[in-house]
Coordinates of C-alpha atoms in Angstrom, one line a residue:
M1 CA 32.8 38.5 -246.8
P2 CA 31.0 38.5 -250.2
L3 CA 27.2 38.5 -250.0
T4 CA 25.3 35.3 -250.7
L5 CA 21.6 35.7 -251.5
P6 CA 20.2 32.2 -252.0
F7 CA 16.6 33.5 -251.8
L8 CA 16.8 35.7 -254.8
V9 CA 15.0 33.8 -257.5
G10 CA 13.8 34.8 -261.0
A11 CA 10.6 34.0 -262.6
A12 CA 10.2 30.5 -264.0
G13 CA 11.4 30.1 -267.5
T14 CA 12.8 27.6 -270.0
C15 CA 16.2 29.3 -270.2
E16 CA 18.5 29.2 -273.2
P17 CA 20.9 26.2 -273.1
I18 CA 24.6 26.9 -273.9
G19 CA 27.8 24.9 -273.8
L20 CA 31.6 25.4 -273.6
K21 CA 31.8 26.2 -277.3
D22 CA 29.5 29.2 -276.9
L23 CA 31.6 30.7 -274.1
A24 CA 34.9 29.9 -275.8
E25 CA 33.8 32.0 -278.8
A26 CA 33.7 35.3 -276.9
P27 CA 35.6 37.8 -279.0
P28 CA 38.6 39.8 -277.7
G29 CA 37.5 43.0 -276.0
S30 CA 34.3 41.5 -274.5
V31 CA 33.2 40.8 -270.9
V32 CA 31.8 37.4 -269.9
V33 CA 29.9 37.1 -266.6
L34 CA 29.6 33.6 -265.2
G35 CA 27.1 33.0 -262.4
V36 CA 28.2 30.1 -260.1
R37 CA 26.9 28.5 -257.0
N38 CA 29.4 29.6 -254.4
G39 CA 31.8 26.7 -253.7
A40 CA 30.1 24.4 -256.1
Q41 CA 32.8 22.3 -257.8
P42 CA 30.8 21.5 -261.0
D43 CA 30.1 25.2 -261.7
L44 CA 33.6 26.4 -260.9
A45 CA 35.1 23.5 -263.0
R46 CA 33.1 24.8 -265.9
A47 CA 34.3 28.4 -265.3
A48 CA 37.9 27.1 -265.4
R49 CA 37.2 25.1 -268.6
A50 CA 35.8 28.3 -270.3
V51 CA 38.9 30.3 -269.3
E52 CA 41.2 27.6 -270.6
A53 CA 39.3 27.2 -273.8
L54 CA 39.6 31.0 -274.5
E55 CA 43.3 30.8 -273.8
R56 CA 43.8 27.8 -276.1
A57 CA 42.3 30.1 -278.8
S58 CA 45.2 32.5 -278.0
V59 CA 43.0 35.0 -276.2
E60 CA 44.4 36.7 -273.1
V61 CA 42.0 36.1 -270.2
T62 CA 41.7 38.3 -267.1
V63 CA 39.7 36.5 -264.3
A64 CA 37.8 38.7 -261.8
L65 CA 36.1 37.1 -258.8
D66 CA 33.6 38.4 -256.3
A67 CA 34.9 35.6 -254.0
V68 CA 38.0 37.8 -253.3
T69 CA 37.2 41.2 -251.8
D70 CA 38.8 44.3 -253.3
D71 CA 41.1 44.9 -250.4
Q72 CA 42.9 41.7 -251.3
Q73 CA 44.1 42.8 -254.7
G74 CA 47.6 43.0 -253.3
V75 CA 47.6 39.4 -252.3
L76 CA 46.6 38.3 -255.9
D77 CA 49.4 40.5 -257.3
K78 CA 51.9 38.9 -255.0
W79 CA 50.7 35.4 -256.1
R80 CA 51.2 36.4 -259.7
G81 CA 54.6 37.7 -258.9
G82 CA 55.7 34.5 -257.3
Q83 CA 55.9 36.0 -253.8
I84 CA 53.5 33.5 -252.3
A85 CA 54.6 29.8 -252.3
A86 CA 52.6 27.2 -254.2
G87 CA 49.8 25.9 -252.0
G88 CA 49.8 29.0 -249.9
L89 CA 47.3 31.2 -251.6
D90 CA 44.3 30.2 -249.6
E91 CA 46.2 31.0 -246.4
A92 CA 47.4 34.3 -247.7
L93 CA 43.8 35.2 -248.6
A94 CA 42.5 34.0 -245.2
W95 CA 40.1 32.1 -247.4
P96 CA 38.3 30.0 -244.8
Q97 CA 37.7 32.9 -242.4
R98 CA 36.7 35.4 -245.0
F99 CA 34.7 33.4 -247.6
G100 CA 33.8 30.1 -246.0
F101 CA 33.3 28.1 -249.2
P102 CA 35.9 25.4 -250.2
F103 CA 39.0 26.9 -251.8
A104 CA 39.6 23.7 -253.7
A105 CA 36.7 24.4 -256.1
Y106 CA 38.3 27.8 -257.0
E107 CA 41.9 26.6 -257.2
P108 CA 41.9 25.9 -261.0
L109 CA 41.2 29.6 -261.6
F110 CA 44.5 30.4 -259.9
S111 CA 46.5 27.6 -261.5
D112 CA 48.3 29.8 -264.1
R113 CA 50.3 32.5 -262.4
S114 CA 50.7 34.4 -265.6
R115 CA 46.9 34.9 -265.8
P116 CA 45.8 38.4 -264.7
L117 CA 43.5 38.3 -261.6
I118 CA 41.2 40.9 -260.2
A119 CA 39.7 41.0 -256.7
A120 CA 36.2 42.3 -257.4
G121 CA 34.3 41.3 -254.3
V122 CA 32.6 43.6 -251.8
D123 CA 32.2 43.1 -248.1
L124 CA 28.8 42.6 -246.4
S125 CA 29.3 46.0 -244.7
Y126 CA 29.2 47.7 -248.1
H127 CA 25.8 49.6 -248.2
P128 CA 24.8 52.8 -249.9
T129 CA 24.2 55.9 -247.8
A130 CA 20.6 57.1 -247.5
D131 CA 21.1 59.9 -249.9
E132 CA 23.1 57.8 -252.5
A133 CA 21.3 57.4 -255.8
V134 CA 20.7 53.7 -256.4
R135 CA 18.2 52.6 -259.1
V136 CA 16.6 49.3 -258.2
P137 CA 15.1 47.4 -261.1
S138 CA 11.6 46.2 -260.4
A139 CA 12.7 42.6 -261.0
R140 CA 15.0 43.0 -257.9
Y141 CA 12.0 43.9 -255.7
E142 CA 10.0 41.0 -257.2
A143 CA 12.8 38.6 -256.6
I144 CA 13.2 39.6 -252.9
E145 CA 9.4 39.5 -252.4
A146 CA 9.2 36.0 -254.0
G147 CA 11.9 34.7 -251.7
S148 CA 11.1 36.6 -248.6
A149 CA 8.9 34.0 -247.0
G150 CA 11.7 31.4 -246.9
A151 CA 14.3 33.9 -246.0
Q152 CA 12.0 35.7 -243.5
V153 CA 12.8 39.2 -244.9
P154 CA 10.3 41.7 -243.4
A155 CA 8.6 43.9 -245.9
A156 CA 10.1 46.9 -244.2
R157 CA 13.6 45.6 -244.9
Q158 CA 13.1 44.8 -248.5
E159 CA 13.8 48.4 -249.7
S160 CA 17.1 48.6 -247.9
L161 CA 18.1 45.1 -248.9
A162 CA 17.3 45.7 -252.5
R163 CA 19.4 49.0 -252.5
A164 CA 22.3 47.2 -250.8
V165 CA 22.2 44.3 -253.3
V166 CA 22.2 46.6 -256.3
A167 CA 24.8 48.9 -254.9
Q168 CA 27.1 45.9 -254.3
D169 CA 26.5 44.6 -257.8
Q170 CA 27.4 48.0 -259.2
R171 CA 30.6 48.1 -257.1
I172 CA 31.6 44.7 -258.3
A173 CA 31.2 45.8 -261.9
E174 CA 33.1 49.0 -261.3
L175 CA 36.0 47.1 -259.7
A176 CA 36.3 44.6 -262.4
L177 CA 36.3 47.2 -265.2
A178 CA 38.6 49.6 -263.4
R179 CA 41.3 46.9 -262.8
W180 CA 41.1 45.3 -266.3
T181 CA 43.5 46.5 -268.9
G182 CA 40.9 46.1 -271.6
D183 CA 43.0 43.5 -273.4
G184 CA 41.6 40.1 -274.3
V185 CA 38.5 38.9 -272.5
L186 CA 37.4 39.8 -269.0
V187 CA 35.8 36.8 -267.3
L188 CA 33.9 37.8 -264.2
V189 CA 33.0 34.9 -261.9
V190 CA 30.3 35.8 -259.4
D191 CA 27.5 34.4 -257.2
R192 CA 24.8 33.2 -259.6
F193 CA 22.2 35.3 -257.9
R194 CA 24.0 38.4 -259.2
V195 CA 23.4 37.2 -262.7
Q196 CA 20.1 35.2 -262.6
G197 CA 17.0 36.8 -263.9
G198 CA 18.7 39.9 -265.4
G199 CA 20.9 40.3 -262.3
A200 CA 22.4 43.7 -261.7
V201 CA 26.0 42.9 -262.3
P202 CA 25.5 42.4 -266.1
D203 CA 23.3 45.5 -266.1
A204 CA 25.9 47.6 -264.3
L205 CA 28.6 46.5 -266.7
R206 CA 26.5 47.4 -269.7
A207 CA 25.9 50.8 -268.2
E208 CA 29.6 51.4 -267.5
T209 CA 31.1 50.2 -270.8
T210 CA 30.5 49.9 -274.5
R211 CA 32.1 46.5 -274.6
T212 CA 29.9 43.5 -275.4
V213 CA 28.8 41.8 -272.2
F214 CA 27.7 38.2 -272.2
D215 CA 26.3 36.5 -269.1
A216 CA 25.5 32.9 -268.3
L217 CA 24.7 30.6 -265.4
L218 CA 27.0 27.6 -265.2
S219 CA 24.3 25.2 -264.0
L220 CA 20.6 25.3 -263.3
G221 CA 21.3 23.9 -259.9
G222 CA 17.7 23.0 -259.3
A223 CA 16.8 26.7 -259.1
R224 CA 14.2 28.5 -261.1
C225 CA 15.4 30.9 -263.8
D226 CA 14.2 33.6 -266.0
G227 CA 13.4 32.8 -269.6
D228 CA 16.2 35.1 -270.8
D229 CA 18.9 33.4 -268.7
R230 CA 21.5 31.3 -270.5
V231 CA 22.4 28.1 -268.7
W232 CA 25.2 25.6 -269.4
R233 CA 23.5 22.2 -269.7

């Protein structure tokens, strides 16, 4: 099941407002990371609108999602190949059991079977080994500390939690890039807390590729945000 971290918050900031036009102008060869509230229909409807706007501009779009774990890539391939009946994708993905958020909100992203799809999610069990090198940005520690009171994260666990979050973010980025052909625009739809406040998914992508990486939150959602965040308003 993908990791949801509602307590990771960035520093308060005004944020840069953007709209559909900004996202729809992403040039071919670029990567667009969209942070959504898991299962939130308004955010996911905006993600679908951004994808469709790019396609209307004759740009091929590959959609990668952290809502679908990497071991389910074969299911997405069967869906694209017509081997799964219409209306049966959620069952084939065991969506309610594995993800827990409403499938209906994500359904528009699967509406065009010709659209390339990437399973870029990681399971909660994905943690780095003790000797695995994981660089944790100071902002990640600050975010966990800021939210630890409400989430009741003991100080002793903050180090291991921060390493796990960053390692999972890096794995999501690696999966998305490895399974993308490089054609058109890669749109990666992930939990907003992997994007907010300079989240590690955009950072990991920029470390792995020379492609232009643009990231945005698809709603403010009542949450605090970093002054560098771009938010659809």
